[in-house]
Coordinates of C-alpha atoms and ligand atoms in Angstrom, one line a residue:
X29 CA 0.0 0.0 0.0
X30 CA 1.5 3.4 -0.8
X31 CA 1.7 5.9 2.0
X32 CA -1.3 7.8 0.9
X33 CA -3.4 6.7 3.8
X34 CA -2.6 5.5 7.3
X35 CA -2.1 1.8 7.9
X36 CA -4.5 -0.1 10.2
X37 CA -3.7 0.4 13.9
X38 CA -2.5 -2.8 15.5
X39 CA -0.1 -3.9 18.3
X40 CA 2.6 -1.4 19.1
X41 CA 1.6 0.7 16.2
X42 CA -1.7 1.6 17.7
X43 CA -0.2 4.5 19.6
X44 CA 0.9 6.7 16.8
X45 CA 1.6 10.2 15.7
X46 CA 0.9 11.2 12.1
X47 CA 3.2 13.6 10.3
X48 CA 1.4 15.6 7.6
X49 CA 4.0 16.3 4.9
X50 CA 4.1 19.7 3.2
X51 CA 7.3 18.7 1.3
X52 CA 10.1 19.6 3.7
X53 CA 13.5 18.1 3.3
X54 CA 13.3 17.3 7.0
X55 CA 10.0 15.4 7.1
X56 CA 11.7 12.0 7.5
X57 CA 13.8 13.4 10.2
X58 CA 10.7 14.4 12.2
X59 CA 9.3 10.9 11.9
X60 CA 12.6 9.5 13.1
X61 CA 12.8 11.8 16.1
X62 CA 9.3 10.8 17.2
X63 CA 10.2 7.1 16.9
X64 CA 13.4 7.8 18.9
X65 CA 11.1 9.1 21.6
X66 CA 9.5 5.6 21.5
X67 CA 6.4 6.4 19.6
X68 CA 5.4 5.0 16.2
X69 CA 5.0 7.7 13.5
X70 CA 3.8 7.7 10.0
X71 CA 4.2 10.3 7.2
X72 CA 1.1 11.2 5.1
X73 CA 0.7 13.6 2.3
X74 CA -1.0 16.9 3.0
X75 CA -3.8 15.7 0.6
X76 CA -4.7 12.9 3.0
X77 CA -8.4 12.2 3.1
X78 CA -10.1 13.8 6.1
X79 CA -12.2 10.6 6.8
X80 CA -9.0 8.4 6.9
X81 CA -7.4 10.8 9.3
X82 CA -10.4 10.7 11.6
X83 CA -10.4 6.9 11.8
X84 CA -6.8 6.0 12.3
X85 CA -6.6 6.7 16.0
X86 CA -3.7 9.2 15.9
X87 CA -2.7 10.5 19.4
X88 CA -1.3 13.6 17.8
X89 CA -0.4 15.4 14.6
X90 CA 2.7 17.1 13.4
X91 CA 2.5 19.5 10.4
X92 CA 5.9 19.5 8.6
X93 CA 7.7 22.4 7.0
X94 CA 7.6 22.9 3.3
X95 CA 9.1 24.9 0.4
X96 CA 5.9 26.8 -0.5
X97 CA 4.5 30.0 0.8
X98 CA 1.2 30.0 2.7
X99 CA 0.5 33.3 1.0
X100 CA 0.9 31.8 -2.5
X101 CA -2.1 30.8 -4.6
X102 CA -2.4 27.0 -4.7
X103 CA 0.0 26.4 -1.8
X104 CA -1.0 23.2 0.1
X105 CA -3.6 23.7 2.7
X106 CA -4.3 21.9 6.0
X107 CA -6.3 18.7 5.7
X108 CA -10.0 19.4 6.5
X109 CA -11.2 18.8 10.0
X110 CA -7.7 18.6 11.4
X111 CA -8.5 20.6 14.5
X112 CA -11.8 18.7 15.1
X113 CA -9.9 15.4 15.8
X114 CA -9.4 16.6 19.4
X115 CA -5.7 15.6 19.5
X116 CA -2.6 17.8 20.0
X117 CA -1.2 19.5 16.9
X118 CA 2.4 20.7 16.4
X119 CA 3.1 22.9 13.4
X120 CA 6.8 23.2 12.3
X121 CA 7.8 26.2 10.1
X122 CA 5.3 26.0 7.1
X123 CA 3.0 24.0 9.4
X124 CA 3.1 26.7 12.0
X125 CA 2.4 29.4 9.4
X126 CA -0.5 27.4 7.9
X127 CA -1.9 27.0 11.5
X128 CA -1.6 30.7 12.1
X129 CA -3.5 31.6 8.9
X130 CA -6.2 28.9 9.7
X131 CA -6.9 30.6 13.0
X132 CA -6.8 34.2 11.7
X133 CA -3.2 35.2 12.5
X134 CA -0.8 37.1 10.2
X135 CA 2.0 35.7 8.1
X136 CA 4.3 37.9 6.0
X137 CA 6.4 36.8 3.1
X138 CA 10.0 37.6 2.7
X139 CA 12.3 37.8 -0.2
X140 CA 15.2 36.7 2.0
X141 CA 15.5 33.2 3.5
X142 CA 16.8 32.9 7.1
X143 CA 18.9 29.7 7.0
X144 CA 21.3 28.5 9.7
X145 CA 21.9 28.6 13.4
X146 CA 20.0 31.1 15.6
X147 CA 19.3 31.6 19.3
X148 CA 15.7 31.8 20.5
X149 CA 14.7 33.4 23.8
X150 CA 12.0 31.4 25.5
X151 CA 9.2 33.4 27.3
X152 CA 7.7 31.1 29.8
X153 CA 5.4 29.6 30.7
X154 CA 5.1 27.1 27.8
X155 CA 3.8 23.6 28.0
X156 CA 6.1 22.6 25.2
X157 CA 9.3 24.4 26.0
X158 CA 9.4 25.1 29.8
X159 CA 11.1 21.8 30.7
X160 CA 14.2 22.6 28.5
X161 CA 17.5 23.5 30.1
X162 CA 18.0 27.1 28.9
X163 CA 21.0 29.4 29.1
X164 CA 21.1 32.0 31.8
X165 CA 19.4 34.4 29.5
X166 CA 16.7 31.8 28.6
X167 CA 18.3 31.1 25.3
X168 CA 18.4 27.9 23.2
X169 CA 20.4 27.3 20.0
X170 CA 18.1 26.3 17.2
X171 CA 18.2 25.7 13.4
X172 CA 16.2 28.0 11.2
X173 CA 15.3 27.6 7.5
X174 CA 12.4 29.8 6.4
X175 CA 11.3 32.7 4.2
X176 CA 7.8 33.5 5.5
X177 CA 7.1 34.0 9.2
X178 CA 4.2 34.6 11.5
X179 CA 3.9 38.3 12.3
X180 CA 0.7 38.3 14.4
X181 CA -0.4 35.3 16.6
X182 CA -4.0 34.2 16.0
X183 CA -6.6 35.0 18.7
X184 CA -6.1 32.7 21.7
X185 CA -2.4 32.0 21.0
X186 CA 0.5 33.4 22.9
X187 CA 4.1 33.9 21.8
X188 CA 6.5 31.5 23.7
X189 CA 9.8 32.3 22.0
X190 CA 11.4 34.8 19.7
X191 CA 14.6 35.7 17.9
X192 CA 15.9 39.0 16.6
X193 CA 14.6 38.3 13.1
X194 CA 11.6 36.2 14.0
X195 CA 9.7 37.8 17.0
X196 CA 7.2 34.9 16.9
X197 CA 9.6 31.9 16.8
X198 CA 7.2 29.8 18.8
X199 CA 3.5 30.1 19.8
X200 CA 0.9 28.0 21.6
X201 CA -2.8 28.2 22.3
X202 CA -3.7 29.3 25.8
X203 CA -6.0 26.3 26.5
X204 CA -5.9 24.0 23.5
X205 CA -2.9 21.6 22.7
X206 CA -2.0 23.5 19.6
X207 CA 1.7 24.5 19.2
X208 CA 3.8 26.2 16.5
X209 CA 7.6 26.3 16.1
X210 CA 9.3 28.4 13.4
X211 CA 12.6 26.6 13.9
X212 CA 13.4 22.9 13.2
X213 CA 13.8 20.8 16.4
X214 CA 14.3 17.7 14.2
X215 CA 17.7 19.0 12.9
X216 CA 20.6 18.0 15.2
X217 CA 21.8 21.6 15.3
X218 CA 18.8 22.5 17.5
X219 CA 19.9 21.8 21.0
X220 CA 17.5 19.5 22.9
X221 CA 15.4 19.1 19.8
X222 CA 14.9 15.4 20.7
X223 CA 13.5 16.6 24.1
X224 CA 11.0 18.8 22.4
X225 CA 9.7 15.9 20.3
X226 CA 9.7 13.6 23.4
X227 CA 7.8 16.2 25.4
X228 CA 5.2 16.5 22.7
X229 CA 4.8 12.8 22.0
X230 CA 4.9 11.4 25.5
X231 CA 3.7 14.2 27.8
X232 CA 1.4 16.2 25.6
X233 CA 0.0 13.4 23.4
X234 CA 0.1 10.9 26.2
X235 CA 1.9 8.1 24.4
X236 CA 3.6 5.4 26.5
X237 CA 6.8 5.2 24.5
X238 CA 6.7 1.5 23.9
X239 CA 8.1 1.6 20.3
X240 CA 11.4 0.0 21.2
X241 CA 13.7 -2.4 19.2
X242 CA 12.7 -5.4 21.4
X243 CA 9.0 -4.9 21.0
X244 CA 9.3 -4.0 17.3
X245 CA 11.1 -7.4 16.7
X246 CA 8.6 -9.4 18.8
X247 CA 5.7 -7.7 17.1
X248 CA 7.1 -8.2 13.6
X249 CA 7.7 -11.9 14.3
X250 CA 4.2 -12.4 15.7
X251 CA 2.6 -10.6 12.8
X252 CA 4.6 -12.7 10.3
X253 CA 3.6 -15.9 12.1
X254 CA 0.0 -14.9 11.9
X255 CA 0.0 -13.9 8.3
X256 CA 2.0 -16.8 7.0
X257 CA 0.3 -19.5 9.0
X258 CA 1.7 -22.8 8.0
X259 CA 2.8 -21.5 4.5
X260 CA 6.3 -21.7 3.0
X261 CA 8.3 -18.6 2.3
X262 CA 11.1 -17.7 -0.1
X263 CA 13.5 -14.8 0.2
X264 CA 16.2 -13.5 -2.1
X265 CA 19.0 -13.0 0.3
X266 CA 21.6 -10.5 -0.9
X267 CA 23.8 -10.3 2.2
X268 CA 22.8 -6.7 2.6
X269 CA 21.3 -5.4 5.9
X270 CA 17.7 -5.4 4.9
X271 CA 17.4 -8.9 3.5
X272 CA 19.6 -10.3 6.2
X273 CA 17.3 -8.9 8.9
X274 CA 14.2 -10.2 7.1
X275 CA 15.9 -13.6 7.0
X276 CA 16.7 -13.6 10.8
X277 CA 13.2 -12.4 11.6
X278 CA 11.3 -14.9 9.4
X279 CA 13.5 -17.7 10.6
X280 CA 12.2 -16.9 14.1
X281 CA 8.6 -16.8 12.7
X282 CA 8.5 -19.9 10.5
X283 CA 11.8 -21.7 11.0
X284 CA 12.7 -24.2 8.2
X285 CA 9.7 -23.2 6.2
X286 CA 11.8 -20.2 5.1
X287 CA 14.1 -20.9 2.1
X288 CA 16.7 -18.2 1.4
X289 CA 18.1 -18.1 -2.1
X290 CA 21.5 -16.5 -2.5
X291 CA 22.5 -15.8 -6.0
X292 CA 26.3 -15.6 -6.7
X293 CA 26.1 -13.3 -9.8
X294 CA 29.9 -12.9 -10.1
X295 CA 29.4 -9.2 -9.1
X296 CA 29.8 -9.6 -5.4
X297 CA 32.5 -8.3 -3.2
X298 CA 35.5 -10.4 -2.1
X299 CA 34.4 -13.2 0.3
X300 CA 30.8 -12.1 0.3
X301 CA 29.5 -15.5 -0.6
X302 CA 31.4 -17.2 2.2
X303 CA 30.3 -14.5 4.7
X304 CA 26.7 -15.0 3.9
X305 CA 27.0 -18.8 4.0
X306 CA 28.6 -18.6 7.4
X307 CA 26.2 -16.0 8.8
X308 CA 23.2 -18.0 7.7
X309 CA 24.4 -21.5 8.3
X310 CA 21.7 -23.2 10.4
X311 CA 22.5 -22.9 14.1
X312 CA 20.7 -22.9 17.4
X313 CA 19.6 -19.4 16.8
X314 CA 18.8 -19.7 13.1
X315 CA 16.8 -22.4 11.4
X316 CA 16.3 -21.7 7.8
X317 CA 17.2 -23.3 4.5
X318 CA 19.9 -21.6 2.4
X319 CA 20.2 -22.4 -1.2
X320 CA 23.3 -20.8 -3.0
X321 CA 23.1 -20.6 -6.7
X322 CA 26.3 -20.2 -8.7
X323 CA 25.1 -18.2 -11.7
X324 CA 28.4 -16.3 -12.4
X325 CA 28.7 -17.6 -16.0
X326 CA 25.1 -16.9 -16.8
X327 CA 25.4 -13.2 -15.7
X328 CA 28.7 -12.7 -17.5
X329 CA 27.3 -14.2 -20.7
X330 CA 24.2 -12.0 -20.6
X331 CA 26.4 -8.9 -19.9
X332 CA 28.8 -9.5 -22.7
X333 CA 28.8 -6.5 -25.0
X334 CA 26.4 -4.4 -22.8
X335 CA 27.9 -1.1 -22.0
X336 CA 25.1 1.4 -21.1
X337 CA 24.5 1.6 -17.3
X338 CA 20.7 1.4 -17.4
X339 CA 20.9 -1.5 -19.9
X340 CA 23.3 -3.3 -17.5
X341 CA 20.9 -2.7 -14.6
X342 CA 18.1 -4.2 -16.7
X343 CA 20.1 -7.3 -17.7
X344 CA 21.3 -7.9 -14.1
X345 CA 17.7 -7.4 -12.7
X346 CA 16.1 -9.7 -15.3
X347 CA 18.8 -12.4 -15.0
X348 CA 18.3 -12.3 -11.2
X349 CA 14.6 -12.9 -11.7
X350 CA 15.2 -15.7 -14.2
X351 CA 17.6 -17.5 -11.8
X352 CA 15.4 -16.9 -8.8
X353 CA 12.3 -18.2 -10.7
X354 CA 14.1 -21.3 -11.8
X355 CA 15.4 -22.1 -8.3
X356 CA 12.0 -21.4 -6.8
X357 CA 10.4 -24.1 -9.0
X358 CA 12.5 -26.6 -7.1
X359 CA 11.2 -25.4 -3.7
X360 CA 7.9 -27.2 -3.1
X361 CA 4.8 -25.4 -2.0
X362 CA 6.2 -21.9 -1.6
X363 CA 3.3 -19.5 -1.3
X364 CA 5.0 -16.4 -0.1
X365 CA 7.8 -14.2 -1.3
X366 CA 9.6 -12.0 1.3
X367 CA 11.2 -8.7 0.5
X368 CA 13.4 -6.3 2.5
X369 CA 11.4 -3.2 1.5
X370 CA 11.9 -0.5 4.2
X371 CA 9.9 2.7 5.1
X372 CA 12.0 5.2 3.1
X373 CA 11.4 3.0 0.0
X374 CA 7.6 3.2 0.7
X375 CA 7.8 6.9 1.1
X376 CA 9.9 7.4 -2.0
X377 CA 7.7 5.3 -4.2
X378 CA 4.6 7.1 -2.9
X379 CA 6.4 10.4 -3.7
X380 CA 7.2 9.0 -7.2
X381 CA 3.5 8.1 -7.6
X382 CA 2.6 11.8 -6.8
X383 CA 5.1 12.8 -9.5
X384 CA 7.6 14.5 -7.2
X385 CA 10.6 12.2 -7.7
X386 CA 12.9 12.3 -10.7
X387 CA 14.5 9.0 -11.5
X388 CA 18.3 9.5 -12.0
X389 CA 19.0 5.7 -11.8
X390 CA 16.6 2.9 -11.8
X391 CA 17.3 0.9 -8.7
X392 CA 17.4 -2.9 -8.9
X393 CA 14.5 -4.7 -7.3
X394 CA 12.4 -7.7 -8.0
X395 CA 9.2 -5.9 -8.7
X396 CA 6.8 -7.9 -10.8
X397 CA 8.1 -11.2 -9.5
X398 CA 5.3 -12.0 -7.0
X399 CA 2.6 -11.6 -9.6
X400 CA 4.5 -13.6 -12.2
X401 CA 5.0 -16.4 -9.8
X402 CA 1.6 -16.1 -8.2
X403 CA 3.1 -15.5 -4.7
X404 CA 1.8 -13.4 -1.9
X405 CA 4.2 -10.7 -0.8
X406 CA 5.4 -10.2 2.8
X407 CA 7.5 -7.2 3.7
X408 CA 8.2 -7.3 7.5
X409 CA 10.4 -4.2 7.5
X410 CA 8.0 -2.0 5.5
X411 CA 7.3 0.3 8.4
X412 CA 10.9 0.7 9.7
X413 CA 13.7 3.2 9.1
X414 CA 17.2 1.9 8.4
X415 CA 18.4 2.6 12.0
X416 CA 15.4 0.6 13.4
X417 CA 16.2 -2.3 11.0
X418 CA 19.8 -2.4 12.4
X419 CA 18.5 -2.3 16.0
X420 CA 16.1 -5.2 15.2
X421 CA 18.9 -7.1 13.5
X422 CA 21.1 -6.7 16.7
X423 CA 18.3 -7.9 18.9
X424 CA 17.9 -11.0 16.6
X425 CA 21.6 -11.8 17.1
X426 CA 23.0 -10.8 13.7
X427 CA 26.7 -9.8 13.7
X428 CA 27.4 -6.1 14.2
X429 CA 29.8 -6.1 11.3
X430 CA 27.1 -7.3 8.9
X431 CA 24.6 -4.7 10.2
X432 CA 27.1 -1.9 9.9
X433 CA 28.2 -2.7 6.4
X434 CA 28.2 0.1 3.8
X435 CA 25.3 -0.1 1.4
X436 CA 26.0 -2.1 -1.8
X437 CA 23.9 -1.6 -4.9
X438 CA 21.7 -4.4 -6.2
X439 CA 23.7 -4.6 -9.5
X440 CA 26.9 -4.9 -7.4
X441 CA 30.2 -4.5 -9.2
X442 CA 28.2 -4.4 -12.4
X443 CA 27.8 -0.6 -12.0
X444 CA 31.4 -0.2 -10.7
X445 CA 33.0 -1.5 -13.8
X446 CA 32.6 1.3 -16.4
X447 CA 31.2 0.0 -19.6
X448 CA 31.3 -3.7 -20.5
X449 CA 31.5 -6.1 -17.6
X450 CA 34.2 -8.8 -18.0
X451 CA 35.1 -11.5 -15.5
X452 CA 38.7 -10.5 -15.4
X453 CA 37.7 -6.9 -14.6
X454 CA 35.4 -8.1 -11.8
X455 CA 38.2 -10.2 -10.3
X456 CA 40.7 -7.2 -10.3
X457 CA 38.0 -4.9 -8.9
X458 CA 37.2 -7.3 -6.1
X459 CA 40.8 -7.3 -5.1
X460 CA 41.2 -3.6 -5.3
X461 CA 38.0 -3.0 -3.3
X462 CA 39.1 -5.4 -0.6
X463 CA 42.5 -3.7 -0.3
X464 CA 40.9 -0.3 0.0
X465 CA 38.4 -1.5 2.6
X466 CA 41.1 -3.3 4.6
X467 CA 43.2 -0.2 4.8
X468 CA 40.1 1.9 5.8
X469 CA 39.3 -0.6 8.6
X470 CA 43.0 -0.7 9.7
X471 CA 43.0 3.1 10.0
X472 CA 39.6 3.1 11.8
X473 CA 37.9 5.0 9.0
X474 CA 35.4 2.4 7.8
X475 CA 32.7 3.4 10.2
X476 CA 33.4 7.1 9.8
X477 CA 32.4 7.2 6.1
X478 CA 29.0 6.3 4.8
X479 CA 30.2 4.4 1.8
X480 CA 33.6 3.5 0.3
X481 CA 34.5 1.4 -2.7
X482 CA 36.7 1.0 -5.7
X483 CA 35.7 1.5 -9.3
X484 CA 37.2 -0.1 -12.4
X485 CA 38.1 2.2 -15.3
X486 CA 39.1 0.2 -18.3
X487 CA 41.2 3.0 -19.8
X488 CA 44.9 2.3 -20.4
X489 CA 47.5 4.3 -18.6
X490 CA 51.3 3.9 -18.5
X491 CA 53.1 3.1 -15.3
X492 CA 56.4 1.7 -14.2
X493 CA 56.5 -1.1 -11.6
X494 CA 60.1 -2.2 -10.7
X495 CA 62.0 -1.7 -13.9
X496 CA 59.2 -2.6 -16.2
X497 CA 56.8 -0.5 -18.1
X498 CA 53.2 -1.3 -17.3
X499 CA 50.4 -0.2 -19.7
X500 CA 47.2 -1.2 -17.9
X501 CA 43.9 -0.1 -16.4
X502 CA 43.0 2.5 -13.7
X503 CA 41.2 2.1 -10.3
X504 CA 39.3 5.0 -8.8
X505 CA 38.7 5.1 -5.1
X506 CA 35.5 6.7 -3.8
X507 CA 34.6 7.4 -0.1
X508 CA 31.7 9.7 0.8
X509 CA 30.2 11.2 3.9
X510 CA 26.4 11.5 3.8
X511 CA 23.4 11.0 6.0
X512 CA 20.7 10.4 3.5
X513 CA 22.6 9.4 0.3
X514 CA 20.7 12.2 -1.5
X515 CA 23.6 14.6 -1.2
X516 CA 27.1 13.6 -0.3
X517 CA 30.6 15.0 0.0
X518 CA 33.9 13.3 -0.7
X519 CA 35.4 12.0 2.5
X520 CA 38.6 13.8 3.5
X521 CA 40.6 10.7 4.2
X522 CA 44.2 11.0 5.5
X523 CA 46.4 11.2 2.5
X524 CA 48.7 8.5 3.9
X525 CA 45.8 6.1 3.9
X526 CA 45.0 6.8 0.2
X527 CA 48.6 6.5 -0.7
X528 CA 49.0 3.1 1.2
X529 CA 45.9 1.7 -0.6
X530 CA 47.1 3.0 -3.9
X531 CA 50.6 1.5 -3.5
X532 CA 49.2 -1.9 -2.5
X533 CA 46.6 -2.0 -5.3
X534 CA 49.3 -1.3 -8.0
X535 CA 51.7 -3.7 -6.5
X536 CA 49.3 -6.6 -5.8
X537 CA 47.2 -6.4 -8.9
X538 CA 49.2 -6.8 -12.1
X539 CA 46.4 -5.4 -14.4
X540 CA 46.3 -2.0 -12.7
X541 CA 48.8 0.8 -13.4
X542 CA 47.4 3.7 -11.6
X543 CA 45.0 4.7 -8.8
X544 CA 43.0 8.0 -8.5
X545 CA 40.8 9.4 -5.7
X546 CA 37.4 10.8 -6.6
X547 CA 36.9 14.2 -5.0
X548 CA 33.5 15.0 -6.4
X549 CA 30.4 15.9 -4.4
X550 CA 26.8 14.8 -5.0
X551 CA 25.3 16.7 -6.7
X552 CA 26.5 17.1 -9.3
X553 CA 28.3 13.7 -9.3
X554 CA 26.3 10.7 -8.0
X555 CA 27.9 8.3 -5.5
X556 CA 28.2 5.4 -7.9
X557 CA 30.0 6.1 -11.2
X558 CA 27.2 4.6 -13.2
Ligands
XMP620 P1 23.8 7.3 -6.4 O1 24.8 6.7 -7.2 O2 22.4 7.4 -7.0 O3 23.6 6.3 -5.2 O4 24.2 8.6 -5.8 C1 22.9 6.6 -4.0 C2 22.8 5.3 -3.2 O5 22.1 4.3 -3.9 C3 22.9 3.2 -4.2 N1 22.6 2.7 -5.6 C4 21.9 1.6 -5.9 N2 21.3 0.7 -5.1 N3 20.6 -0.4 -7.0 C5 20.6 -0.3 -5.6 O6 20.1 -1.2 -4.9 C6 21.1 0.5 -7.8 O7 21.0 0.3 -9.1 C7 21.8 1.5 -7.3 N4 22.5 2.6 -7.8 C8 23.0 3.3 -6.7 C9 24.4 3.7 -4.1 O8 25.3 2.6 -3.8 C10 24.2 4.7 -3.0 O9 24.2 4.1 -1.7

């Protein structure tokens, strides 16, 4: 189901806060902060149906910021009947301004955006802000990002904080649980921002705070048990975090009725197959069936002569489906297909359906497979953010090293070998990548960067190794710092580390004559080279 309506309230999701999204870049952060406070939260578009909103049992609502102006024609309005639900409402930035206009306050546009750190002065008493630890002058460091601002509070509201440039930086109703903040408590630059969300979610909305990793895991196992009954499930296990956590979770739910299919497509990292086989070998904690399919030659044959990145993605995706389908036929009686879809995928595909997302790269998935194979789909991580998936994985006993691995694209090394994929390029790249990651780990940098890898550039360059001339290919090293992978900057690794990796790569891999370090940011460059 796309995130256009709330999901049915059940179990630990029954105490929930809804976040109405007006298009802010920080909306997902709001949802995560609320969950960190121990309360389940869900993001809905501002066009959400009023009736759906009324029946989903939300304990409170948060109105996000957004890029539009409340004064502009056609800017998104508040969902109808919002304030009749009788639950607390917190408006952030655009959300506060929309609330102010709704109740007859004044909002003024501005040609200049205020963006960056600021200090608010809190004027007590405030039900939302009074518990914060303020400076001697009642100050709190916050993060601002706005053009418009509220210039006159609506009747019944009082101003609870101000800054030099935004005299109404926070407001709240005298008797109703309606609050507005011009700043962004979800951004880490706002001091005690997490406390503001905790105060709202727990004290003001009255939630118990029982959305914790232990209970999420228990609940997900129980729900999977109930849905699957005595059916048999298949899972395409890639060795990445999401499918690994699904495997651990479903193994607890259905045991040996789970069959994981791991496809060695020849585009994996060094030792990846052995690592997956040993992490998922049946043990006391894990009872599942693991089928490894060696399909290297089939992938290489299909990729021969294919050079265009999107064409390569299609070939890899389709070949995966063919191999998986063939293997599945040998598994008797499978009725379910499990997938590691997580909440940001759900939000992004819903945004895509609303026409907001622009596809730069098609990401590899197995869409279409369940219908073709007449399988029912189960996605136990569909409501979870990545950090929650990791927490659940830890609770289920998966190794920390596996859970903290950098993301690896579905098409694997296929999009890290520029142009045509050849087996000998994949072998050399695997070695170069392993050397780079080994050096990163040794220097304690692996966990300090979001993603790091080597790229194979099949252009010839002259080098000299020992006394001999070498006319061979080039390896690029890439390491980035990013939180959301939407934007990224090149990691400022110590030069000695890059030098050490470079020297080892050229000395240990005879088909490489040169190593370069990629210093581009995203945008304009993407993280992967293809
Ligand atoms: P880009 O290259 O778009 O990458 O800046 C952003 C993140 O997405 C990963 N990525 C992929 N993941 N299939 C995937 O499953 C793909 O085709 C794909 N392309 C990029 C990339 O590794 C980075 O984490």
